[in-house]
Amino acid sequence: MWCSKVLVAYDGSTPSAKALDLARSIGAQDESIELVFVHVVKLYGLGTGAETVLLNEAQKVLTEMEHIADEVPNKAHTHLLKGSSPADLLLKCAHDEGCDLIVMGSRGQGGVKGFLGSVSYAVVQGSPIAVLIAKDVPPAATGAGATH
């Protein structure tokens, strides 16, 4: 198989859900492929209690990923990463885990539609391993005769 361990970045956004679907389909090709589901919480050091809200929301995403990890036939586990640089956290996790592929959405929560998000861009630029970007399908492309 062309990859053996895949890091999947997931934040609950539509593009990251597409990345999750892609990673699951890669895993379905060979049950020996290990999947590492990762959610990153960007902490801003606000000191106002806002981190609690961010961490509570992150826990919901982590729980969702844990259910997905339990459902796939592949060996799979989850990570909740916290820090100020999501791209650096994802790259470090991929390195530490020994991943040979990163799958992520074209943009995450709050990204500008039609552009590669800053985190995905930074991961693509900084990664020594392959990065597969799940793109949003533009609404015009979903009509009759469109190819996917």
Short mmCIF file of C-alpha atoms in Angstrom, two decimals:
data_model
loop_
_atom_site.label_atom_id
_atom_site.label_comp_id
_atom_site.label_asym_id
_atom_site.label_seq_id
_atom_site.Cartn_x
_atom_site.Cartn_y
_atom_site.Cartn_z
CA MET A 1 0.00 0.00 0.00
CA TRP A 2 1.21 3.49 -0.74
CA CYS A 3 0.72 4.64 2.86
CA SER A 4 0.64 2.92 6.22
CA LYS A 5 -0.32 5.60 8.76
CA VAL A 6 -2.56 8.57 8.04
CA LEU A 7 -3.06 11.66 10.18
CA VAL A 8 -6.52 13.15 9.66
CA ALA A 9 -7.06 16.75 10.77
CA TYR A 10 -10.69 17.31 11.79
CA ASP A 11 -12.38 20.39 13.25
CA GLY A 12 -16.04 19.72 12.49
CA SER A 13 -16.13 21.98 9.41
CA THR A 14 -17.48 20.77 6.05
CA PRO A 15 -14.01 20.63 4.43
CA SER A 16 -12.64 18.63 7.36
CA ALA A 17 -15.61 16.25 7.13
CA LYS A 18 -14.64 15.71 3.48
CA ALA A 19 -11.08 14.99 4.66
CA LEU A 20 -12.46 12.50 7.15
CA ASP A 21 -14.42 10.75 4.37
CA LEU A 22 -11.29 10.63 2.18
CA ALA A 23 -9.21 9.15 5.00
CA ARG A 24 -11.87 6.56 5.75
CA SER A 25 -11.94 5.54 2.07
CA ILE A 26 -8.14 5.24 2.06
CA GLY A 27 -8.36 3.08 5.19
CA ALA A 28 -11.08 0.97 3.57
CA GLN A 29 -8.58 -0.04 0.85
CA ASP A 30 -6.42 -1.83 3.40
CA GLU A 31 -7.29 -2.53 7.03
CA SER A 32 -3.60 -2.46 7.97
CA ILE A 33 -3.52 1.33 7.39
CA GLU A 34 -3.59 3.06 10.76
CA LEU A 35 -5.67 6.24 11.16
CA VAL A 36 -4.76 9.03 13.58
CA PHE A 37 -7.66 11.46 14.06
CA VAL A 38 -6.50 14.87 15.32
CA HIS A 39 -8.35 17.97 16.48
CA VAL A 40 -6.42 21.15 17.24
CA VAL A 41 -7.59 23.82 19.66
CA LYS A 42 -5.90 27.14 19.03
CA LEU A 43 -5.38 28.79 22.38
CA TYR A 44 -5.00 32.53 22.37
CA GLY A 45 -3.86 33.08 25.96
CA LEU A 46 -6.84 35.31 26.61
CA GLY A 47 -7.02 34.62 30.32
CA THR A 48 -10.71 35.51 30.34
CA GLY A 49 -12.15 32.03 30.68
CA ALA A 50 -12.68 31.81 26.92
CA GLU A 51 -10.31 28.83 26.85
CA THR A 52 -12.90 26.87 28.85
CA VAL A 53 -15.50 27.40 26.11
CA LEU A 54 -12.99 26.43 23.41
CA LEU A 55 -11.96 23.31 25.32
CA ASN A 56 -15.59 22.29 25.94
CA GLU A 57 -16.30 22.55 22.21
CA ALA A 58 -13.08 20.66 21.47
CA GLN A 59 -14.16 17.87 23.80
CA LYS A 60 -17.34 17.43 21.71
CA VAL A 61 -15.26 17.10 18.53
CA LEU A 62 -12.91 14.67 20.30
CA THR A 63 -15.87 12.52 21.37
CA GLU A 64 -17.15 12.51 17.77
CA MET A 65 -13.70 11.43 16.53
CA GLU A 66 -13.51 8.68 19.16
CA HIS A 67 -16.81 7.26 17.89
CA ILE A 68 -15.47 7.31 14.33
CA ALA A 69 -12.23 5.64 15.47
CA ASP A 70 -14.31 2.89 17.09
CA GLU A 71 -16.36 2.39 13.90
CA VAL A 72 -13.54 1.95 11.38
CA PRO A 73 -12.06 -1.52 10.94
CA ASN A 74 -8.55 -0.01 10.96
CA LYS A 75 -6.41 0.53 14.02
CA ALA A 76 -7.29 4.12 14.95
CA HIS A 77 -6.87 6.58 17.78
CA THR A 78 -7.45 10.25 18.51
CA HIS A 79 -5.50 13.26 19.74
CA LEU A 80 -6.63 16.64 21.05
CA LEU A 81 -3.79 19.10 20.54
CA LYS A 82 -3.67 22.49 22.22
CA GLY A 83 -1.44 25.43 21.39
CA SER A 84 -0.98 28.64 19.47
CA SER A 85 0.17 27.19 16.11
CA PRO A 86 -2.19 24.55 14.68
CA ALA A 87 0.04 23.81 11.68
CA ASP A 88 3.10 23.22 13.87
CA LEU A 89 1.05 20.98 16.18
CA LEU A 90 -0.24 18.91 13.25
CA LEU A 91 3.24 18.55 11.74
CA LYS A 92 4.77 17.56 15.08
CA CYS A 93 2.01 15.01 15.71
CA ALA A 94 2.48 13.52 12.22
CA HIS A 95 6.22 13.25 12.87
CA ASP A 96 5.84 11.82 16.39
CA GLU A 97 3.27 9.27 15.19
CA GLY A 98 5.36 8.23 12.18
CA CYS A 99 2.63 9.15 9.68
CA ASP A 100 3.34 9.06 5.97
CA LEU A 101 0.25 11.01 4.88
CA ILE A 102 -1.72 13.98 6.22
CA VAL A 103 -5.32 14.42 5.10
CA MET A 104 -7.05 17.71 5.84
CA GLY A 105 -9.67 20.11 4.54
CA SER A 106 -8.88 23.03 2.29
CA ARG A 107 -9.92 25.40 5.05
CA GLY A 108 -11.21 25.01 8.56
CA GLN A 109 -13.69 26.82 10.75
CA GLY A 110 -13.93 30.43 9.61
CA GLY A 111 -11.83 29.99 6.46
CA VAL A 112 -12.52 32.07 3.39
CA LYS A 113 -14.34 30.02 0.74
CA GLY A 114 -12.34 29.43 -2.40
CA PHE A 115 -8.92 29.86 -0.79
CA LEU A 116 -6.60 27.42 0.92
CA GLY A 117 -6.79 28.20 4.63
CA SER A 118 -3.76 29.45 6.52
CA VAL A 119 -3.37 26.20 8.48
CA SER A 120 -3.66 23.97 5.41
CA TYR A 121 -1.27 26.22 3.51
CA ALA A 122 1.28 26.13 6.36
CA VAL A 123 1.01 22.33 6.63
CA VAL A 124 1.50 21.88 2.87
CA GLN A 125 4.52 24.21 2.92
CA GLY A 126 6.10 22.70 6.04
CA SER A 127 5.38 19.01 5.64
CA PRO A 128 8.12 16.56 4.67
CA ILE A 129 5.40 13.96 3.93
CA ALA A 130 2.51 13.91 1.46
CA VAL A 131 -0.51 16.11 2.23
CA LEU A 132 -3.89 15.39 0.67
CA ILE A 133 -6.25 18.38 0.67
CA ALA A 134 -9.99 17.70 0.56
CA LYS A 135 -11.55 20.45 -1.52
CA ASP A 136 -15.04 21.87 -1.28
CA VAL A 137 -17.10 21.26 -4.37
CA PRO A 138 -18.37 24.64 -5.65
CA PRO A 139 -22.19 24.80 -5.83
CA ALA A 140 -22.07 25.25 -9.64
CA ALA A 141 -20.16 21.99 -9.95
CA THR A 142 -22.88 19.95 -8.25
CA GLY A 143 -25.38 20.39 -11.09
CA ALA A 144 -26.14 18.05 -13.98
CA GLY A 145 -23.15 16.85 -15.90
CA ALA A 146 -20.65 17.81 -13.21
CA THR A 147 -17.81 15.46 -12.48
CA HIS A 148 -16.66 14.82 -8.93
#
